[in-house]
Short mmCIF file of N, CA and C in Angstrom, two decimals:
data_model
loop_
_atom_site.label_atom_id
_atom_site.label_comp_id
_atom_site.label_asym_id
_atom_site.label_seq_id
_atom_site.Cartn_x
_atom_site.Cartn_y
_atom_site.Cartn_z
N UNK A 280 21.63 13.64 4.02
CA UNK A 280 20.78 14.76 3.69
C UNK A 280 20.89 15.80 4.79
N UNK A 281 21.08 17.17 4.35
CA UNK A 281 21.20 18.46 5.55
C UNK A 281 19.53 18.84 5.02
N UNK A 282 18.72 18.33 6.14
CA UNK A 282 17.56 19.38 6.08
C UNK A 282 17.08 19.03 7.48
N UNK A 283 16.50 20.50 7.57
CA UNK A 283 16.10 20.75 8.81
C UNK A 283 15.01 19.49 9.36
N UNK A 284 14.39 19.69 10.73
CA UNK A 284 13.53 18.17 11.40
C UNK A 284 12.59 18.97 10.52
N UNK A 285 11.88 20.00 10.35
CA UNK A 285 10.75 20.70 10.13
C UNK A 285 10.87 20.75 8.05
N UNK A 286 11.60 20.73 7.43
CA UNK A 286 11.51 20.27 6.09
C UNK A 286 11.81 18.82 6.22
N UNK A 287 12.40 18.48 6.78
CA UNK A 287 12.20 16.60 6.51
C UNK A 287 11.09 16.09 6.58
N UNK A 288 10.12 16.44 7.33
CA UNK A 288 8.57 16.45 7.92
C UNK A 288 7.96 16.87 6.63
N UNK A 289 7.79 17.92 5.78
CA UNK A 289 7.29 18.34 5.17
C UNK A 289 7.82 17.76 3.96
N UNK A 290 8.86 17.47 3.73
CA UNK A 290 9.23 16.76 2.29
C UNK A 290 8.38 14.93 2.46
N UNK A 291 8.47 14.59 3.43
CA UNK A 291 7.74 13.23 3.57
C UNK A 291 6.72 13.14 3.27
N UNK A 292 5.88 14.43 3.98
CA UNK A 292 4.51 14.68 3.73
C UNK A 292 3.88 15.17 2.35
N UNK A 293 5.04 15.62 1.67
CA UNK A 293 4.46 16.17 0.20
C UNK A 293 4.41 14.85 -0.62
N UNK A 294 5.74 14.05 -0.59
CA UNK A 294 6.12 12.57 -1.67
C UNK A 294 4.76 11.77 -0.79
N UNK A 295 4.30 11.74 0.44
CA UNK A 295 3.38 11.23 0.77
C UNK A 295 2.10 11.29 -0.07
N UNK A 296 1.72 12.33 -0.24
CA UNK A 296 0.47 13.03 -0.39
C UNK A 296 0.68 12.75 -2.43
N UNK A 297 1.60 12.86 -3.11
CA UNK A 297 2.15 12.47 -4.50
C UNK A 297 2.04 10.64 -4.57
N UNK A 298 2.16 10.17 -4.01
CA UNK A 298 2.29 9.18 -3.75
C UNK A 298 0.83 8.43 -3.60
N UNK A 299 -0.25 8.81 -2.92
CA UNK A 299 -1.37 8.69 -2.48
C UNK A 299 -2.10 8.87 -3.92
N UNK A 300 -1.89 10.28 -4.46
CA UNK A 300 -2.92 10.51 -5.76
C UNK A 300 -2.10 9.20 -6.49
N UNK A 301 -0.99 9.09 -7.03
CA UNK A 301 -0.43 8.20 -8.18
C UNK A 301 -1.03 7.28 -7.56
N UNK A 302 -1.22 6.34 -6.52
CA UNK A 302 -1.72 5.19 -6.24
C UNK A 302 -3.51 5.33 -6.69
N UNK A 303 -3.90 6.10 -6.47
CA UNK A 303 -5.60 6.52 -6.85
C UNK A 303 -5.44 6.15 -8.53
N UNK A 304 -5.06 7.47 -8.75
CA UNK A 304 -4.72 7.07 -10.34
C UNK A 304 -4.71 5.52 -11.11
N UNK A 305 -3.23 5.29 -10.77
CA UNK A 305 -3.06 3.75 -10.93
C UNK A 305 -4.09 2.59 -11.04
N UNK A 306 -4.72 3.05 -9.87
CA UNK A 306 -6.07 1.95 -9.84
C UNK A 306 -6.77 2.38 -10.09
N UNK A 307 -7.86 3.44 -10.89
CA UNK A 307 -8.39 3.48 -11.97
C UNK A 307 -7.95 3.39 -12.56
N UNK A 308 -6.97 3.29 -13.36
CA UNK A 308 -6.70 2.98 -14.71
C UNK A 308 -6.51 1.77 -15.24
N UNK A 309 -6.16 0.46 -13.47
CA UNK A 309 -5.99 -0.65 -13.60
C UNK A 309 -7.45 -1.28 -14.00
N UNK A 310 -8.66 -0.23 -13.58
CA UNK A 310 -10.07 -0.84 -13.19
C UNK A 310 -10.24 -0.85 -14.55
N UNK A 311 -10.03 0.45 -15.34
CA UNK A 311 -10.38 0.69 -16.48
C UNK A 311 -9.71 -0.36 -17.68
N UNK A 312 -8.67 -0.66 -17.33
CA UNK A 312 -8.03 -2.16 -18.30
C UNK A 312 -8.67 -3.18 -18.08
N UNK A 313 -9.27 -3.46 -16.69
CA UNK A 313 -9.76 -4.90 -16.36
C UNK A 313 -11.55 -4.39 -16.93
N UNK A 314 -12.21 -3.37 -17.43
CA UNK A 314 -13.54 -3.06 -17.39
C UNK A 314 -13.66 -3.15 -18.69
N UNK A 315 -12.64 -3.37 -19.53
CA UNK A 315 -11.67 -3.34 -20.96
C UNK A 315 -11.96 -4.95 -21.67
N UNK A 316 -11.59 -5.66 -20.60
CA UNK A 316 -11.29 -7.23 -20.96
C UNK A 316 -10.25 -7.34 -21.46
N UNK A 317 -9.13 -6.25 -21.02
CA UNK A 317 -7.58 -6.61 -21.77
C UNK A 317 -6.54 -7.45 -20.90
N UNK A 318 -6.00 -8.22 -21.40
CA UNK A 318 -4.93 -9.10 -21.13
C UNK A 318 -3.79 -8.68 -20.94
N UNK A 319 -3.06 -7.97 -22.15
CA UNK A 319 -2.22 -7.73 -22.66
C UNK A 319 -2.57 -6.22 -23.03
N UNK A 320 -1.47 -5.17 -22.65
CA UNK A 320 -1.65 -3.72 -23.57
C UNK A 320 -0.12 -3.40 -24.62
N UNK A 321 -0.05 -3.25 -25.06
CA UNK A 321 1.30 -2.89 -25.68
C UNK A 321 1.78 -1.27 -25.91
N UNK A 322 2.27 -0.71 -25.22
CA UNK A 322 2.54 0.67 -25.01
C UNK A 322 4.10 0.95 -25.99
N UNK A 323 4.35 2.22 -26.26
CA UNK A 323 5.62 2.90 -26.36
C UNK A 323 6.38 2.24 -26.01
N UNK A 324 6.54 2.78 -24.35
CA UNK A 324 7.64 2.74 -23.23
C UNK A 324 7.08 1.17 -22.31
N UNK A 325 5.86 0.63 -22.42
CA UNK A 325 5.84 -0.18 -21.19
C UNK A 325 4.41 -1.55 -22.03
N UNK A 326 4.39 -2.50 -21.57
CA UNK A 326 3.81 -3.43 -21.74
C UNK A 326 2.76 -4.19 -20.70
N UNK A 327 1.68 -3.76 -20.27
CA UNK A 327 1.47 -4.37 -19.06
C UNK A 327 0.12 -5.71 -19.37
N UNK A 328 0.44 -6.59 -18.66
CA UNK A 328 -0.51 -7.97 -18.71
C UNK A 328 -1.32 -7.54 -16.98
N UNK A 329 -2.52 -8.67 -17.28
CA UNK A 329 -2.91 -8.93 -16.25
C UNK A 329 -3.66 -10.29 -16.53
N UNK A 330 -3.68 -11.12 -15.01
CA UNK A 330 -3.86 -12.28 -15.22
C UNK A 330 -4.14 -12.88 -13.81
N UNK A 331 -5.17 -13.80 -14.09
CA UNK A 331 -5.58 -13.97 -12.58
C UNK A 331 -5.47 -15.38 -12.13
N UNK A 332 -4.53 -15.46 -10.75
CA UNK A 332 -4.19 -16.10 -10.25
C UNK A 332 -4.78 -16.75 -8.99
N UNK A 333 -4.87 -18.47 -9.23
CA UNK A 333 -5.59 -18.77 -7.56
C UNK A 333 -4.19 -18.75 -6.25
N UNK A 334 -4.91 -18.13 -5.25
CA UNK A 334 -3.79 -17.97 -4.27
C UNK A 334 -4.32 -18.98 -2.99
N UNK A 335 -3.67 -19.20 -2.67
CA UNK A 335 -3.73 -19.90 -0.86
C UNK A 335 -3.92 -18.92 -0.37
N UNK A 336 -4.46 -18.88 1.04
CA UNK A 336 -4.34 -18.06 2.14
C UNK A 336 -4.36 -18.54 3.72
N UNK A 337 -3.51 -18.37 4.38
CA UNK A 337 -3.90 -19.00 6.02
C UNK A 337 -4.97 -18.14 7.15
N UNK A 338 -5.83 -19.22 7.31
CA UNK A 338 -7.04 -18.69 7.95
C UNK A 338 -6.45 -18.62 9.39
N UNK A 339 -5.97 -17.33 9.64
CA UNK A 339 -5.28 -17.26 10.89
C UNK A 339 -6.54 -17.23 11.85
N UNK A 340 -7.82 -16.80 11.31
CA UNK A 340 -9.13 -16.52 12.45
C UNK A 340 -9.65 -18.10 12.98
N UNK A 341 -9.38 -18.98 11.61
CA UNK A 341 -10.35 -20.38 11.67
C UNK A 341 -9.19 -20.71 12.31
N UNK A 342 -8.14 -20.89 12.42
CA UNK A 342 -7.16 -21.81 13.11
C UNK A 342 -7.13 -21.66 14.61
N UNK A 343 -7.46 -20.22 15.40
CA UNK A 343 -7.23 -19.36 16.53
C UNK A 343 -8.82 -20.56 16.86
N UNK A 344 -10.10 -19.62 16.39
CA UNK A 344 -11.61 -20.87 16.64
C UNK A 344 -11.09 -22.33 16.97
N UNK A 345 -10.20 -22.83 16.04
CA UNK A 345 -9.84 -24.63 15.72
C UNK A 345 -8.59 -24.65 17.48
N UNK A 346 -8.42 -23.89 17.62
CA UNK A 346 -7.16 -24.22 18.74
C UNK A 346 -7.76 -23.60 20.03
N UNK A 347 -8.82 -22.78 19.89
CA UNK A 347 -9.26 -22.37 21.37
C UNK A 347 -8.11 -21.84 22.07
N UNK A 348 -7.78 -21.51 22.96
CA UNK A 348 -7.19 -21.28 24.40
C UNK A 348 -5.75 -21.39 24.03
N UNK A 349 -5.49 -22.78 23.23
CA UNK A 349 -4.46 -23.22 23.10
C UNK A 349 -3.86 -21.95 21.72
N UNK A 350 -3.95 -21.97 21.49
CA UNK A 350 -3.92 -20.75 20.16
C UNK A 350 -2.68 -19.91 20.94
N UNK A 351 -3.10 -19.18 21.54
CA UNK A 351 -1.88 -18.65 22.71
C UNK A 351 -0.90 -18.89 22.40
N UNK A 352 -0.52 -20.16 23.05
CA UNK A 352 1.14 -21.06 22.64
C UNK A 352 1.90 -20.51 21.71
N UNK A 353 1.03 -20.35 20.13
CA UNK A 353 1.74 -20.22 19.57
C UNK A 353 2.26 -18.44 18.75
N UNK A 354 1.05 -17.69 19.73
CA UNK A 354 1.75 -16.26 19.33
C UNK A 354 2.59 -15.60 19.94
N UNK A 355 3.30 -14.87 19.49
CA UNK A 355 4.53 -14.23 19.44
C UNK A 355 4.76 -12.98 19.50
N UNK A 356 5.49 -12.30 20.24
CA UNK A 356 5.50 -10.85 20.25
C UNK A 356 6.11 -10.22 19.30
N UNK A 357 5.82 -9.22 18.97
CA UNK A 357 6.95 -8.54 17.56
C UNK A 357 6.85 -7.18 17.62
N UNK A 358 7.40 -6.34 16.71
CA UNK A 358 7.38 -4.73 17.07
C UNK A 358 7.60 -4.55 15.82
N UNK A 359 6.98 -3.52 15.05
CA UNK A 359 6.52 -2.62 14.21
C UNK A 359 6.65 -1.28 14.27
N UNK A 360 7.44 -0.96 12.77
CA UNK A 360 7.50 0.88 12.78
C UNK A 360 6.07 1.54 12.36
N UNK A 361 5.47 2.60 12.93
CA UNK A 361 4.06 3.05 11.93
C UNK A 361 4.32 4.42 12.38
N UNK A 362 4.11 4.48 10.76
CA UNK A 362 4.68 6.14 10.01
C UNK A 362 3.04 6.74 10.11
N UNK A 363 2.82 8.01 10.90
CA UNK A 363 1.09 8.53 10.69
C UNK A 363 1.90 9.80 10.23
N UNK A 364 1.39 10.19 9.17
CA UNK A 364 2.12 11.83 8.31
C UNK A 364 0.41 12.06 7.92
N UNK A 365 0.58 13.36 8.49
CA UNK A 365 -0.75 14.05 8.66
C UNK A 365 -0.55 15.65 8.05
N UNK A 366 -1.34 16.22 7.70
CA UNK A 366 -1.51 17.84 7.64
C UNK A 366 -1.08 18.30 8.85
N UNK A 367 -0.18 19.24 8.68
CA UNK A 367 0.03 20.12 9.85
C UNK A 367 -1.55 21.03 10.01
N UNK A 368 -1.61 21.57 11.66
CA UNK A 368 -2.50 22.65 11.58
C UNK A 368 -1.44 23.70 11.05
N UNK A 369 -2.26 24.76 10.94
CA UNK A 369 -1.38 25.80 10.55
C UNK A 369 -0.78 26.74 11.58
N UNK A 370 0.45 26.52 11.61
CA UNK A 370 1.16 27.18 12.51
C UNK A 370 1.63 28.74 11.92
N UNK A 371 1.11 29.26 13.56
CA UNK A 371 1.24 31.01 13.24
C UNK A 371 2.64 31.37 14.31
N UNK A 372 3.18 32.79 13.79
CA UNK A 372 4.17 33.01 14.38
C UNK A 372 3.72 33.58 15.81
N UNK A 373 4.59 33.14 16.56
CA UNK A 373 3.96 33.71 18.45
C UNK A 373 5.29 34.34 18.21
#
């Protein structure tokens, strides 16, 4: 891609901000199927179910309490990318 640092910034920030409402959206409309009592929808173009599943989960807090001190031992260092895309202020010409 040829675009400038200053439209690359701003194209992120727009699909960002598009991205944010469709996710809003989405979940009302998911609330509104589940407020429904539907299972099953049968659309045109798309078909969507919902269905509820029991999951496991690891109590990383109760295990850290259960190991005390010792807990340590077993964490690990790691590194993470984090994307913060914000509103520009508005920049004036100097």
């Amino acid at each position: 891609m040829r675009l400038s640092d200053a439209t690359l910034a701003d194209r992120i920030g727009d699909l960002d901000a598009q991205r944010d409402a469709l996710a809003e959206e989405i979940d009302e409309l998911k609330d509104e199927f589940t407020r429904r009592g539907l299972k099953l929808a049968e659309g045109k173009r798309f078909d969507v179910t919902r269905d509820v599943e029991p999951v496991t989960r690891f109590d990383a807090k109760g295990a850290k309490e259960f190991l005390g001190a010792k807990a340590a031992e077993f964490e690990k260092a790691a590194t993470r990318t984090v994307w913060r895309i914000r509103k520009a202020s508005p920049r004036g010409s100097a």
